[in-house]
Amino acid sequence: MPEVTGTTWTVYDANTMTQTEIYGRVLCELAEQEPLLIGMTGDLSKSTKIGIFEEKYPQRFINVGIAEQNLMGVAAGLAKAGMRPVVSTMSIFASMRAGEQLRTDICYQNLDVKIIATHGGVSFGHAGTTHHATEDLSITRALANLTVIVPADGIETANALRAAMKIRGPVYIRLGRGFEPTHYQSEDYGFEIGKAVPISDGTDLTIICCGIAVYHAAEAARVLKESDGLSVRVLNVHTIKPIDEDAILRAVRETRRILTVEEHNVIGGLGTAVADVIAASGKGCAFTKVGLPDCFSEIGYPEDLYAYYKLDANGIIEKVRELMGKEFEPDEDWEDEV
Amino acid sequence: MPLTEQEKSELKARARQLRQDIVDVTVWSGGAHIGGALSSADLMVALYFKYARVRPQEPEWPDRDRIILSKGHSGVGLAAVLALKGYFPRDLLRQFNHFKSPFGMHLDGNKVKGVDASTGSLGHGLPISVGLALGARFQKQTWRVYCLLGDGECNEGAIWESAMSAAHFKLDRVTAIVDRNRLMIDGATEQVMALEPFAEKWRAFGWHVIEIDGHDFDAIGRAIEKAHATAGQPTVIVANTIKGRGVDFMENQVKWHYGSMDSALADKAKQSIARMS
Ligand SMILES: Cc1ncc(C[n+]2csc(CCOP(=O)(O)OP(=O)(O)O)c2C)c(N)n1
């Protein structure tokens, strides 16, 4: 595929469009360059905003109706036939309803299917728990061959989608409902799949986060600097798999306190991925995972739920202060290892 | 027995009230799946106020008939009919969708009295209904299972897997009712993913099929009684309905699958409902 030279997305777009609308547009732009790109959904053209692509390319769009297993199976067939399907449905259905099709038809056969999973986490909190997806990162992270990305906002979604189209193979991009706040001002901050993006530098503690937590962690770090004089590093680990081990170990070594924040069950997602890296390194640090404490979420509008589960700036600040008081084993023996 | 005139006018009055309540909850909640709740309102009223054996004062009564809302996004309609039936005070619905409320768009059976299954992901209700009916049979119980399906929902493979099993196990105590309003989210069912010949599909799967006007209480009543009288085979009632039924500006409008209303629009909606015959 030739280099994409379309528009660039800036905070102006992010302020006038939702995260999901931006991805709809980027998809149109990518389709100009890639004639084999084909869009797909299951009666969620409007809700996921892949409808923006459908409007522009009705001939290159397949709506299979409310049938997610078929959706993923058909995507696998299309990919085997040489097409480049981009499939969009809600995270809960992409990762769980069609979970085995995703695993066996797409990942096992290592097919070139991009999955844009919307309404991730509790971003559709008021819909009730059937529509929350707080396990999808755990599930998708365990699928071999699959790249798993959780963009921070619409601008990062644009970057992620472009980067995903540059590689051959399955990619799962997990978005919110679309109305999340914007962190990035422009696309030019060096997005690369598998590479964490530093948001702020610091030496006292590192917040490792993804998705909406990036915006809130950045805010928390600013406040903590002023109010507590703390130097907090924030790392946007947008790629959950393959995860940026170097950035994580550097943070462990240089700050010795790690707080992970994600819109997901604390089991199996970003926090667990980070813990795996730390455990394997043999290094100790003070460590806390913030997310849903292994429960099905309460019902409510997302802002209320973010506050309740300590995923917003206030909650993160509280958790950082707790973690600053935690003990850890001193370890002076770093130099030769990291 | 056919419905008496008196019964019919009572059911109609209930249905009008239910529709008004659905409008209220849509306002209180900030948005709801109102179109499909209105299309199935008469079916829900017929079940809760005439044909299903349930006890609002004893929601867990073991011998109750089970009502499974497979099209779980009509939670707004189910919550409103449960309140109308007296399971809980109507005022509780003011909390719909709000933080820590028991009520979200898709109802949680562990939190809301009278809800027999937590549905919302489409295609789950009919398999659960099959399991319920098998469980009843094992225990030699005679309660029935009513399962309300969306027509778009019938795109799901799980519906046809469970349809096959209900016929295979000869579950004559399962009555599926399809709210055939011909619309889903992205458009008309026949345009997005054609279902026709719909009744024939069910027949081919071994079901006793009855097609009716889903807003006509006489027809609904006759169909349910025929279902009760059918042995050795599950019955599906294909209820032809109008999405948004009762609110003139919502009828047959795909965009009213899900929507929100301010009080002025809600007033207009209620006036339209009040004009229903
Ligand atoms: C498995 C699954 N896929 C997608 C959705 C999203 N969704 C909610 S309602 C709906 C359309 C339902 O159409 P239909 O069954 O015809 O219901 P009605 O028109 O009666 O509201 C869709 C696709 C869902 N809830 N569950």
Coordinates of C-alpha atoms in Angstrom, one line a residue, chain A residues 41-195:
Chain A
T41 CA -20.6 -4.2 10.4
G42 CA -23.6 -6.0 11.9
D43 CA -26.5 -3.5 12.0
L44 CA -24.3 -1.0 13.8
S45 CA -23.3 1.2 10.9
K46 CA -24.7 4.3 12.6
S47 CA -23.7 3.5 16.2
T48 CA -20.1 2.7 15.3
K49 CA -19.8 5.5 12.7
I50 CA -18.4 3.2 10.1
G51 CA -21.5 4.5 8.3
I52 CA -19.4 7.5 7.3
F53 CA -17.4 5.1 5.2
E54 CA -20.5 3.3 4.0
E55 CA -22.0 6.6 2.7
K56 CA -18.9 7.3 0.6
Y57 CA -18.3 3.7 -0.5
P58 CA -21.6 1.9 -0.5
Q59 CA -20.2 -0.7 -3.0
R60 CA -17.4 -1.5 -0.6
F61 CA -19.4 -2.1 2.4
I62 CA -21.1 -5.2 3.9
N63 CA -23.7 -5.1 6.6
V64 CA -24.5 -8.7 7.6
G65 CA -27.3 -7.8 10.0
I66 CA -27.3 -8.6 13.7
A67 CA -25.0 -11.6 13.3
E68 CA -21.6 -11.0 14.8
Q69 CA -20.3 -14.6 14.5
N70 CA -21.1 -14.5 10.8
L71 CA -19.6 -11.0 10.6
M72 CA -16.2 -12.3 11.8
G73 CA -16.4 -15.5 9.8
V74 CA -17.2 -13.6 6.6
A75 CA -14.4 -11.2 7.3
A76 CA -12.0 -14.2 7.5
G77 CA -13.3 -15.4 4.2
L78 CA -12.9 -12.0 2.6
A79 CA -9.3 -11.8 3.9
K80 CA -8.5 -15.2 2.6
A81 CA -9.8 -14.1 -0.8
G82 CA -7.3 -11.2 -0.7
M83 CA -9.5 -8.4 0.6
R84 CA -8.6 -6.1 3.5
P85 CA -11.7 -6.1 5.7
V86 CA -12.2 -3.5 8.5
V87 CA -14.9 -4.7 10.8
S88 CA -16.7 -2.6 13.3
T89 CA -19.1 -3.6 16.0
M90 CA -19.2 -3.0 19.8
S91 CA -16.3 -4.4 21.8
I92 CA -18.5 -6.8 23.8
F93 CA -19.7 -8.4 20.6
A94 CA -16.4 -8.3 18.8
S95 CA -14.4 -9.9 21.6
M96 CA -17.1 -12.2 23.2
R97 CA -20.0 -12.9 21.0
A98 CA -17.7 -13.6 18.1
G99 CA -14.8 -14.6 20.3
E100 CA -14.2 -17.9 18.8
Q101 CA -14.5 -16.7 15.2
L102 CA -12.0 -14.0 16.1
R103 CA -9.6 -16.5 17.6
T104 CA -9.9 -19.4 15.2
D105 CA -11.0 -17.9 11.9
I106 CA -9.0 -14.7 12.1
C107 CA -6.1 -14.9 14.6
Y108 CA -5.3 -18.6 14.3
Q109 CA -5.2 -18.2 10.5
N110 CA -3.3 -15.0 11.0
L111 CA -5.6 -13.1 8.6
D112 CA -5.4 -9.5 7.7
V113 CA -8.6 -8.3 9.4
K114 CA -8.8 -5.0 11.3
I115 CA -11.4 -4.9 14.1
I116 CA -12.6 -1.5 15.3
A117 CA -14.3 -2.4 18.6
T118 CA -16.4 0.6 19.8
H119 CA -18.2 1.2 23.1
G120 CA -15.3 -0.3 25.0
G121 CA -15.1 -0.4 28.8
V122 CA -18.0 1.4 30.5
S123 CA -18.2 4.1 27.8
F124 CA -21.9 3.0 27.3
G125 CA -22.3 2.8 31.0
H126 CA -26.0 3.7 31.1
A127 CA -26.8 0.9 28.6
G128 CA -26.4 -1.5 31.4
T129 CA -23.9 -4.3 32.0
T130 CA -24.8 -6.3 28.9
H131 CA -23.2 -3.5 26.9
H132 CA -20.1 -3.0 29.0
A133 CA -16.9 -4.5 27.8
T134 CA -14.5 -4.8 30.7
E135 CA -13.0 -8.1 29.8
D136 CA -12.1 -7.6 26.1
L137 CA -8.5 -6.6 26.7
S138 CA -7.9 -9.7 28.7
I139 CA -9.5 -11.9 26.1
T140 CA -7.8 -10.3 23.0
R141 CA -4.4 -10.1 24.7
A142 CA -4.5 -13.9 25.0
L143 CA -5.1 -14.3 21.3
A144 CA -1.8 -15.1 19.5
N145 CA -1.0 -13.1 16.4
L146 CA -3.4 -10.3 17.4
T147 CA -2.2 -6.7 17.9
V148 CA -4.3 -4.9 20.6
I149 CA -4.5 -1.1 20.6
V150 CA -6.4 1.2 22.9
P151 CA -6.1 4.8 21.5
A152 CA -6.3 7.7 23.9
D153 CA -8.6 9.8 21.7
G154 CA -9.8 10.5 18.2
I155 CA -6.4 11.7 17.0
E156 CA -4.6 8.7 18.3
T157 CA -7.4 6.6 16.7
A158 CA -6.4 8.1 13.3
N159 CA -2.8 7.2 13.9
A160 CA -3.6 3.7 15.1
L161 CA -5.8 3.0 12.1
R162 CA -3.3 4.1 9.6
A163 CA -0.5 2.2 11.3
A164 CA -2.7 -0.9 11.5
M165 CA -3.3 -0.8 7.7
K166 CA 0.4 -0.7 7.2
I167 CA 0.8 -4.1 8.7
R168 CA -0.6 -7.4 7.5
G169 CA -2.4 -9.4 10.1
P170 CA -5.2 -9.0 12.7
V171 CA -5.4 -5.8 14.8
Y172 CA -8.0 -5.1 17.5
I173 CA -8.5 -1.4 18.0
R174 CA -10.7 -0.6 21.0
L175 CA -12.5 2.7 21.2
G176 CA -15.0 4.3 23.5
R177 CA -18.5 5.4 22.5
G178 CA -16.9 8.4 20.8
F179 CA -17.7 11.3 23.2
E180 CA -14.5 11.0 25.2
P181 CA -12.3 14.0 25.9
T182 CA -9.4 14.7 23.6
H183 CA -5.8 14.5 24.8
Y184 CA -3.7 15.1 21.7
Q185 CA -3.4 18.4 19.9
S186 CA -2.1 17.0 16.7
E187 CA -1.1 13.8 15.1
D188 CA 2.6 14.6 15.2
Y189 CA 3.9 13.0 18.4
G190 CA 5.4 9.9 17.0
F191 CA 2.8 7.2 17.1
E192 CA 4.2 3.7 16.6
I193 CA 2.5 0.4 17.3
G194 CA 4.2 -1.2 20.3
K195 CA 5.9 2.0 21.5

